[in-house]
XYZ file of C-alpha atoms in Angstrom:
588
model
C 19.091 25.090 -22.667
C 17.994 27.310 -19.814
C 18.786 25.962 -16.321
C 15.216 26.682 -15.235
C 13.952 23.931 -17.524
C 15.922 21.256 -15.635
C 14.499 19.362 -12.679
C 15.837 20.296 -9.251
C 16.022 16.828 -7.688
C 18.755 15.353 -9.880
C 16.480 13.031 -11.850
C 17.849 11.998 -15.233
C 16.354 11.052 -18.576
C 16.989 7.684 -20.229
C 20.300 8.997 -21.636
C 21.582 9.751 -18.135
C 21.369 13.543 -18.480
C 19.573 15.841 -16.022
C 15.923 15.628 -17.046
C 14.324 18.471 -18.961
C 10.868 19.409 -17.656
C 9.680 20.198 -21.167
C 10.386 16.720 -22.505
C 10.061 14.360 -19.566
C 7.997 13.623 -16.487
C 4.666 15.036 -15.398
C 1.721 13.789 -17.380
C 4.020 12.829 -20.246
C 5.389 9.812 -18.379
C 2.792 8.944 -15.749
C 0.055 7.623 -18.127
C 2.274 4.628 -18.981
C 2.536 3.802 -15.295
C -1.202 4.157 -14.801
C -1.781 1.719 -17.702
C 0.543 -0.799 -16.024
C -1.338 -0.399 -12.751
C -4.706 -0.970 -14.454
C -3.458 -4.244 -15.973
C -1.884 -5.465 -12.731
C -4.934 -4.658 -10.620
C -7.248 -6.163 -13.215
C -5.362 -9.462 -13.028
C -5.017 -9.379 -9.245
C -8.688 -8.717 -8.512
C -9.872 -11.184 -11.153
C -7.966 -13.817 -9.183
C -8.627 -12.536 -5.655
C -12.421 -12.323 -5.792
C -12.860 -15.745 -7.382
C -9.967 -17.691 -5.884
C -12.108 -18.826 -2.948
C -14.581 -20.311 -5.430
C -11.733 -21.886 -7.432
C -10.265 -23.503 -4.333
C -13.679 -24.755 -3.153
C -15.088 -26.035 -6.459
C -11.935 -26.963 -8.372
C -9.426 -27.860 -5.636
C -12.070 -29.342 -3.256
C -11.167 -27.259 -0.201
C -13.611 -26.271 2.555
C -14.905 -22.692 2.621
C -13.011 -21.586 5.803
C -9.805 -23.224 4.542
C -10.136 -21.593 1.127
C -10.846 -18.203 2.709
C -7.737 -18.434 4.894
C -5.595 -19.506 1.925
C -6.763 -16.488 -0.078
C -6.171 -14.031 2.760
C -2.743 -15.596 3.367
C -1.916 -15.162 -0.323
C -3.113 -11.546 -0.388
C -1.146 -10.925 2.790
C 2.030 -12.347 1.276
C 1.591 -10.237 -1.879
C 1.524 -7.004 0.114
C 4.141 -7.890 2.717
C 6.533 -8.768 -0.131
C 6.363 -5.102 -1.122
C 9.072 -4.540 1.494
C 11.353 -6.883 -0.465
C 10.482 -5.130 -3.728
C 11.234 -1.728 -2.225
C 14.561 -2.989 -0.846
C 15.620 -4.244 -4.291
C 14.578 -0.956 -5.919
C 16.335 1.300 -3.424
C 19.504 -0.760 -3.020
C 20.156 -2.167 -6.492
C 17.876 -1.740 -9.489
C 15.979 1.513 -9.142
C 12.197 1.753 -9.351
C 11.728 1.429 -13.104
C 13.826 -1.710 -13.592
C 12.193 -3.282 -10.529
C 8.693 -2.690 -11.940
C 9.658 -4.178 -15.321
C 11.353 -7.302 -13.897
C 8.615 -8.085 -11.391
C 5.904 -7.480 -14.012
C 7.535 -10.286 -15.998
C 7.604 -12.517 -12.891
C 3.908 -11.733 -12.402
C 3.129 -12.710 -16.004
C 4.934 -16.073 -15.609
C 2.820 -16.773 -12.512
C -0.300 -16.004 -14.536
C 0.796 -18.497 -17.219
C 1.193 -21.210 -14.560
C -2.219 -20.374 -13.077
C -3.803 -20.699 -16.517
C -2.131 -24.095 -16.968
C -3.448 -25.192 -13.562
C -6.985 -24.413 -14.720
C -6.527 -25.955 -18.175
C -4.749 -29.256 -17.485
C -6.953 -31.845 -15.780
C -4.031 -33.652 -14.150
C -3.232 -30.488 -12.193
C -6.611 -30.593 -10.417
C -8.425 -33.247 -8.346
C -11.599 -34.905 -9.750
C -14.850 -32.968 -9.508
C -16.493 -33.349 -6.126
C -19.750 -35.234 -6.661
C -20.380 -36.062 -3.003
C -18.828 -35.416 0.374
C -16.135 -36.067 1.436
C -14.350 -34.817 -1.676
C -11.102 -36.224 -3.031
C -8.415 -33.786 -1.911
C -5.818 -32.324 -4.248
C -2.470 -34.099 -4.276
C 0.696 -32.397 -3.063
C 1.828 -32.024 -6.692
C -1.436 -30.387 -7.734
C -1.518 -28.043 -4.751
C 2.192 -27.310 -5.095
C 1.859 -26.245 -8.744
C -1.056 -23.931 -7.945
C 0.622 -22.422 -4.897
C 3.831 -21.896 -6.895
C 1.823 -19.925 -9.471
C 0.188 -17.856 -6.735
C 3.603 -17.323 -5.093
C 5.035 -15.863 -8.323
C 2.005 -13.583 -8.658
C 2.451 -12.482 -5.038
C 6.154 -11.847 -5.651
C 5.329 -9.866 -8.784
C 2.814 -7.775 -6.869
C 5.384 -7.196 -4.142
C 7.870 -5.843 -6.653
C 5.447 -3.671 -8.596
C 3.269 -2.057 -5.934
C 5.811 -0.084 -3.827
C 7.659 1.186 -6.891
C 5.033 2.146 -9.454
C 3.320 4.816 -7.338
C 6.642 6.237 -6.115
C 8.077 6.168 -9.643
C 4.958 7.986 -10.816
C 5.397 10.630 -8.106
C 9.055 10.961 -9.134
C 7.810 12.330 -12.454
C 6.815 15.557 -10.684
C 9.417 18.030 -9.415
C 8.547 19.027 -5.839
C 10.449 22.312 -6.188
C 8.133 23.367 -9.014
C 4.843 24.541 -7.491
C 2.794 23.641 -10.546
C 4.269 20.160 -10.783
C 4.015 19.632 -7.025
C 0.280 20.337 -7.189
C -0.085 17.913 -10.106
C 1.620 15.230 -8.027
C -1.325 15.168 -5.604
C -3.727 14.958 -8.528
C -1.634 12.020 -9.783
C -2.223 10.159 -6.507
C -5.975 10.583 -6.929
C -5.948 9.443 -10.560
C -3.592 6.609 -9.691
C -6.189 5.372 -7.232
C -8.794 5.860 -9.973
C -6.689 3.518 -12.144
C -6.606 0.951 -9.343
C -10.395 1.005 -9.170
C -10.691 0.838 -12.948
C -8.536 -2.282 -12.978
C -10.516 -3.721 -10.084
C -13.813 -2.911 -11.806
C -12.793 -4.656 -15.024
C -11.364 -7.578 -13.076
C -14.467 -8.201 -10.985
C -16.967 -7.631 -13.787
C -15.681 -8.478 -17.256
C -13.176 -11.136 -16.241
C -15.350 -12.679 -13.547
C -18.140 -12.885 -16.133
C -15.715 -14.533 -18.556
C -14.751 -17.026 -15.840
C -18.407 -17.695 -15.098
C -19.452 -18.128 -18.738
C -16.336 -19.399 -20.516
C -14.544 -21.187 -17.700
C -11.461 -20.684 -15.597
C -8.990 -21.058 -18.473
C -10.350 -18.031 -20.326
C -10.738 -16.132 -17.076
C -7.025 -16.557 -16.287
C -5.680 -16.411 -19.871
C -7.070 -12.946 -20.662
C -5.319 -11.142 -17.752
C -2.164 -13.113 -18.591
C -2.116 -11.534 -22.059
C -2.858 -8.122 -20.529
C 0.079 -8.437 -18.112
C 2.495 -9.148 -20.962
C 0.979 -6.197 -22.861
C 1.440 -3.918 -19.837
C 5.189 -4.630 -19.838
C 5.361 -3.486 -23.470
C 3.397 -0.322 -22.641
C 5.626 0.358 -19.636
C 8.843 0.058 -21.641
C 7.463 2.212 -24.470
C 7.329 5.171 -22.076
C 11.095 5.156 -21.409
C 11.846 8.354 -23.425
C 9.390 10.298 -21.252
C 10.429 9.117 -17.779
C 12.564 10.757 -15.131
C 14.838 8.297 -13.367
C 16.480 8.419 -9.954
C 19.524 6.304 -9.186
C 19.360 3.692 -6.398
C 20.384 5.326 -3.128
C 21.479 2.193 -1.291
C 19.625 0.150 1.297
C 17.894 2.335 3.894
C 17.738 -0.678 6.215
C 21.537 -0.735 6.345
C 21.619 2.972 7.155
C 18.958 2.501 9.843
C 20.945 -0.330 11.413
C 24.077 1.796 11.388
C 22.304 4.566 13.301
C 21.029 2.078 15.895
C 24.419 0.396 16.336
C 26.414 3.627 16.639
C 23.929 5.367 18.946
C 23.788 2.337 21.279
C 27.583 1.976 21.281
C 28.068 5.669 22.070
C 25.400 5.529 24.756
C 27.228 2.785 26.627
C 30.460 4.700 26.093
C 28.932 7.559 28.109
C 28.281 9.963 25.249
C 25.781 12.706 26.122
C 24.138 15.139 23.707
C 23.664 18.672 25.000
C 22.674 21.933 23.348
C 26.264 22.801 22.523
C 27.221 19.344 21.248
C 28.435 19.378 17.639
C 26.878 16.762 15.353
C 28.680 15.566 12.265
C 27.656 16.283 8.676
C 29.652 15.704 5.487
C 31.642 18.522 3.879
C 29.640 18.761 0.658
C 26.557 20.436 -0.742
C 24.564 17.193 -0.813
C 24.491 14.389 1.737
C 26.628 11.285 1.318
C 23.471 9.291 0.517
C 23.521 9.080 -3.271
C 21.090 11.563 -4.772
C 19.617 12.636 -1.414
C 19.451 16.169 -0.058
C 20.620 17.050 3.434
C 18.144 17.156 6.292
C 18.410 19.636 9.164
C 18.624 18.428 12.731
C 15.597 18.003 15.028
C 15.306 17.403 18.771
C 12.805 14.542 18.593
C 14.245 11.085 19.393
C 17.408 12.764 20.683
C 18.864 9.417 21.772
C 19.647 8.724 18.116
C 21.678 11.949 17.891
C 24.450 10.103 19.713
C 25.178 8.315 16.435
C 26.342 11.662 14.953
C 28.722 12.538 17.800
C 32.413 12.049 16.982
C 34.098 10.181 19.821
C 37.493 9.752 18.134
C 38.808 12.705 16.074
C 41.466 10.457 14.490
C 38.987 7.834 13.276
C 37.884 7.591 9.649
C 34.794 9.845 9.361
C 33.573 7.850 6.324
C 33.006 4.704 8.379
C 29.238 4.836 8.991
C 29.451 1.961 11.481
C 31.439 4.337 13.688
C 30.015 7.765 12.873
C 26.742 8.691 11.157
C 25.792 11.990 9.577
C 22.950 14.207 10.757
C 21.079 13.456 7.533
C 21.374 9.720 8.105
C 20.079 10.072 11.664
C 17.219 12.317 10.572
C 16.307 9.906 7.800
C 15.816 7.213 10.428
C 13.833 9.622 12.608
C 11.475 10.385 9.708
C 10.891 6.665 9.273
C 10.195 6.144 12.974
C 7.715 9.035 13.068
C 5.307 7.409 10.624
C 5.269 3.973 12.291
C 2.484 4.829 14.805
C 0.293 6.103 11.948
C 1.096 2.945 9.995
C 0.192 0.690 12.923
C -3.059 2.514 13.655
C -4.451 1.947 10.135
C -3.856 -1.823 9.935
C -7.324 -2.598 11.337
C -8.924 -1.141 8.204
C -6.923 -3.595 6.069
C -8.419 -6.389 8.164
C -11.851 -5.207 7.017
C -10.777 -4.960 3.362
C -9.862 -8.661 3.485
C -13.561 -9.525 3.815
C -14.402 -8.108 0.372
C -12.877 -11.008 -1.507
C -13.862 -13.723 0.989
C -16.962 -13.556 3.184
C -18.642 -10.667 1.303
C -18.453 -12.755 -1.886
C -19.650 -15.859 -0.013
C -22.707 -13.870 1.136
C -23.433 -12.840 -2.446
C -23.249 -16.484 -3.511
C -26.234 -17.254 -1.225
C -28.448 -14.420 -2.485
C -30.596 -13.631 -5.503
C -28.238 -12.192 -8.129
C -30.637 -11.977 -11.059
C -31.387 -8.799 -12.984
C -34.031 -9.886 -15.442
C -32.506 -12.760 -17.399
C -28.950 -11.835 -16.391
C -27.299 -13.342 -13.308
C -24.551 -11.355 -11.613
C -21.575 -13.622 -10.829
C -20.961 -13.744 -7.076
C -17.344 -12.742 -7.642
C -18.543 -9.504 -9.256
C -20.302 -8.280 -6.125
C -17.316 -6.081 -5.090
C -18.184 -3.987 -8.146
C -20.230 -1.819 -5.773
C -17.038 -0.739 -4.019
C -15.076 -0.278 -7.259
C -17.766 1.879 -8.870
C -17.851 3.988 -5.737
C -14.122 4.592 -6.100
C -14.455 5.517 -9.762
C -17.183 8.040 -8.965
C -15.870 9.451 -5.696
C -12.286 10.158 -6.831
C -13.171 12.595 -9.663
C -16.043 14.076 -7.631
C -13.713 14.699 -4.706
C -10.916 16.042 -6.916
C -13.043 18.318 -9.118
C -15.806 19.526 -6.787
C -15.289 18.660 -3.122
C -11.661 19.830 -2.858
C -12.428 23.399 -4.066
C -15.314 23.636 -1.580
C -13.290 22.286 1.348
C -10.370 24.547 0.440
C -12.529 27.601 1.131
C -13.247 26.430 4.663
C -10.000 24.707 5.625
C -7.526 26.850 3.712
C -5.621 23.698 2.814
C -4.624 23.227 -0.813
C -5.968 19.649 -0.838
C -9.153 20.413 1.089
C -8.209 17.986 3.834
C -4.778 16.991 5.066
C -3.743 13.416 4.391
C -4.204 12.573 8.084
C -7.738 13.966 8.026
C -8.585 11.962 4.913
C -7.339 8.789 6.571
C -9.410 9.563 9.668
C -12.574 9.960 7.579
C -11.937 6.580 5.981
C -11.367 4.838 9.303
C -14.566 6.331 10.712
C -16.682 5.246 7.722
C -15.341 1.678 7.935
C -17.100 1.197 11.284
C -20.501 1.664 9.643
C -19.561 -0.626 6.765
C -19.019 -3.580 9.109
C -22.116 -2.702 11.147
C -24.149 -2.718 7.926
C -22.621 -6.072 6.953
C -23.617 -7.550 10.316
C -27.223 -6.315 10.076
C -27.655 -7.538 6.498
C -26.164 -10.951 7.289
C -28.500 -11.384 10.270
C -31.483 -10.563 8.072
C -30.245 -12.941 5.355
C -29.637 -15.785 7.796
C -32.971 -15.375 9.595
C -34.926 -15.170 6.334
C -36.300 -18.642 5.458
C -36.267 -17.578 1.805
C -32.768 -16.116 1.822
C -32.125 -17.204 -1.763
C -34.795 -14.691 -2.847
C -33.097 -11.878 -0.959
C -31.541 -9.503 -3.500
C -27.760 -9.183 -3.651
C -28.306 -5.404 -3.662
C -28.807 -5.645 0.095
C -25.001 -5.889 0.175
C -24.669 -2.539 -1.564
C -24.354 -0.440 1.662
C -21.473 -2.464 3.107
C -19.573 -2.483 -0.204
C -20.312 1.207 -0.817
C -19.208 2.304 2.652
C -16.076 0.162 2.591
C -15.270 1.564 -0.858
C -15.689 5.085 0.523
C -13.387 4.231 3.416
C -10.832 2.903 0.959
C -10.951 6.030 -1.230
C -10.293 8.367 1.670
C -7.789 6.211 3.509
C -5.812 4.823 0.570
C -5.296 8.146 -1.200
C -4.512 9.810 2.133
C -1.906 7.114 2.794
C -0.365 7.533 -0.659
C 0.070 11.252 -0.008
C 1.156 10.900 3.608
C 3.799 8.200 3.245
C 5.307 9.809 0.156
C 5.419 13.293 1.690
C 6.832 12.171 5.021
C 9.509 9.996 3.425
C 12.974 11.358 2.717
C 14.708 11.192 -0.667
C 16.281 7.855 0.209
C 13.208 6.137 1.658
C 10.437 6.747 -0.889
C 10.035 3.113 -1.965
C 10.420 1.691 1.536
C 7.866 4.148 2.879
C 5.364 3.127 0.196
C 6.130 -0.524 0.892
C 5.406 -0.212 4.598
C 2.101 1.476 3.853
C 1.189 -1.356 1.443
C 2.448 -4.055 3.800
C -0.300 -3.190 6.253
C -2.810 -4.527 3.711
C -0.932 -7.815 3.836
C -0.685 -7.804 7.602
C -4.410 -7.043 7.755
C -5.081 -10.096 5.582
C -2.960 -12.282 7.854
C -4.730 -10.866 10.890
C -8.025 -11.744 9.210
C -6.799 -15.327 8.832
C -5.762 -15.415 12.479
C -9.073 -13.912 13.616
C -11.052 -16.454 11.574
C -9.132 -19.311 13.196
C -9.492 -17.832 16.689
C -13.244 -17.316 16.293
C -13.582 -20.763 14.740
C -11.842 -22.527 17.635
C -13.372 -20.377 20.367
C -16.940 -21.005 19.173
C -16.852 -24.752 18.497
C -14.945 -25.323 15.251
C -16.289 -25.802 11.719
C -19.029 -28.160 12.905
C -20.656 -26.055 15.643
C -18.981 -22.634 15.606
C -19.839 -19.249 14.146
C -17.881 -19.918 10.941
C -18.884 -23.196 9.326
C -18.581 -24.650 5.853
C -22.312 -23.928 5.369
C -22.840 -20.160 5.537
C -26.528 -20.579 6.392
C -25.585 -22.400 9.590
C -22.834 -19.919 10.473
C -23.124 -16.768 12.569
C -21.143 -14.517 10.259
C -23.019 -11.500 11.646
C -21.313 -12.020 15.019
C -17.942 -12.062 13.261
C -18.790 -8.776 11.536
C -19.738 -7.185 14.864
C -16.318 -8.147 16.209
C -14.705 -6.417 13.226
C -16.891 -3.326 13.731
C -15.786 -3.138 17.375
C -12.135 -3.501 16.363
C -12.512 -0.686 13.820
C -14.231 1.532 16.379
C -11.475 1.070 18.962
C -8.846 1.529 16.275
C -10.407 4.823 15.163
C -10.090 6.256 18.689
C -6.451 5.153 18.854
C -5.778 6.704 15.437
C -7.292 10.054 16.428
C -5.044 10.203 19.489
C -1.920 9.291 17.483
C -2.728 11.663 14.601
C -3.359 14.522 17.041
C 0.118 14.064 18.498
C 1.865 13.473 15.180
C 4.685 15.835 14.226
C 5.507 15.861 10.527
C 8.294 17.379 8.509
C 8.287 21.176 8.771
C 6.744 22.781 5.764
C 4.520 19.771 5.144
C 0.795 19.698 5.685
C 0.947 17.689 8.916
C 3.768 19.541 10.624
C 3.527 20.961 14.126
C 6.994 21.930 15.305
C 10.529 20.639 15.789
C 10.459 18.752 12.501
C 12.916 18.004 9.697
C 13.481 20.615 6.997
C 14.957 19.645 3.643
C 17.828 22.084 3.118
C 20.594 22.599 0.592
C 23.332 23.051 3.173
C 26.664 24.222 1.927
C 30.059 22.584 2.461
C 31.961 22.830 5.715
C 28.986 22.508 8.038
C 27.960 20.545 11.083
C 24.797 20.942 13.066
C 24.879 22.301 16.578
C 21.837 21.787 18.736
C 19.771 24.902 19.419
C 16.776 25.773 21.549
C 14.396 25.645 18.594
C 15.484 22.133 17.678
C 16.101 23.004 14.042
C 19.848 23.208 14.346
C 22.461 25.861 13.964
C 25.250 25.633 11.380
C 28.883 25.553 12.559
C 32.281 24.691 11.092
C 32.924 21.108 10.025
C 34.659 18.744 12.435
C 36.960 17.002 9.991
C-alpha cells in the first residue's frame, strides 16, 4: 500500500489501522451520518412544533406556560451538547457517543408515545375553564420522556457533524474542499428532517392522533441507529483525546500560580514543549506559539528545572496553552450570535400560535398549525443547493475566496436578515390582531417572517459549522461544536426569561402583552423588542468580527495566530517579534 493513500491525521479504520483514503471516509462514510441526522431532526421537530399544542390541549397548561416549557426543553437539549462533547472527547469518542445517545433518544420517544397512548398518564379533557391540571405523576412521566430526548439530542448533535467532518482529510486539498460541501449538505439534511417532521408527521398527528405522531419517529430513530452502525466499515475514527476542560483548567491554574510567583514572559523567555514529533495530547498535532493572551504563556514557563515536566498541574506545554487560546478566541463570536437563537425559539412557539389563529385552508385541505414552519424548512432546502452550486462560483469571482464568503461574513448576513424577519412578524401580527375577521386572514401572511428567518438560519448555521470546526484544534472539535450548539439552548432559555419579564412588566397574563388569548395579547410589541435586540446584536457582532484574529492560514486570519505545525523532537518555543515563535533546544 502506498503511503500517499493513508490519511495524514492519524484516523483509523474499524480494525484500528491507519485509514486508507480509497476505502474509508469522504462521501463513503458521511451519507450514513446524514441519514442519522435526518431521522433525529425529523423526530425533534415533530415534537418541538406541536409540543405547545400537546401541553395546552392534552396536559391542560396555559399558552404562556406551555411556551416556556417548550423553550426550556429546547434549551436543555442544546446546552446538554456540552456534556455530550465532554463524554466524546474524554471517554468514548464521537462514534460511540452518537450510537449510545441515539438509543437514549429512542427510549425517550417510546415513553413519549406511551404518555400519549395511555389515558392514565394524561389529565381529563378540558371541557370548561378552569381545567383539571395534570398530576405530578403524569407531568413527571412526560417530563422524564422529554428529558431523555433532550439528553439524546445533547449527545448526538455535537458529535455527528464533527464526526462527519472527520471523514475528510484536511491535508488533502480535494477532501478539504469536500468537507465544506459536507457542511452545506449536512444542513440540507437538517432541513429535510425538519420538513418531514413539520409536514408529514404533524399531519399524521393532526389526522391520526398523538400516538401515531409520536410512534412513527420512534421507529425511525431505532432505524437510524441500525443505519449508523451499518456504516462502520467506511468510517474513519479518531481516539478520544482526553477532557479539554481539564487541560484548560490546568493552564489557568499554572499561569495564575506562576503569576503570583513573579514569573514574567519576555521575548527571550523559553516556553516548554514536549520532546516528540506530536504533542502530548493524544492524537493532536503541535501548535506554534502566538503572542495573543500572553498572560497564559506563564503556564509554559519552567520555574523548577528539577520538577517532573510531565506534571501538567505544574508545567503546561505550548500546544496546551495555545489550545486554550484558540478556545478563548471564539468566545466573543459565540456570544454575539446568541441573540439570533432567541429569535429561532419563536418558530416553534409564538409563530405556530399565530398560525393557529389564521385561515389555513387550501381548497378542502387544512394546513396543520404545527406545519407552518415548513416555509422556513423549504427555504433551507432550496437555498443550500442554490448557494452551493450557483452563488458560490459567482461570489468566488468577486471575493477570491474559495467558499464565496468567509464563515464570518456568512454569519453576518444571517444576523442582518434576522432583523427584518422579526420586523415582518411584528407588522403581520399587528394586522392580524387589528383585523376583526382575523380568522379569514391567510396563514401565508406568515410566509415572509418564516422565509427570512429560514434565510438567516441557512447563512448563520452553516457559517457557524464551518467557523467553529475550522477554529478548533485537534483536541477541541467536539467541544467547539457543542459550544456553538449550546447558544441555541441559551437563546431558548433567554426567550423564556424575556417572555416572563415582558409578562410581569406589562400586567401579567390577565392584562399584559402576552396573555392566554392571543387575540387580546400584544405579540407585535414583543416582536419589536426582539427586532431591536437583533439590530443591536448585529452592530456588536460586526465590531467583534472585524477585530477577530483566527488561526493563520485559515480564512478568518489576520496576524499573530496559531499555525498547526509538525514540529520535530527536541524543541521549545522562544518568543519572537512576529509572535509565531522561534524553535530552540528542549529544556528537559
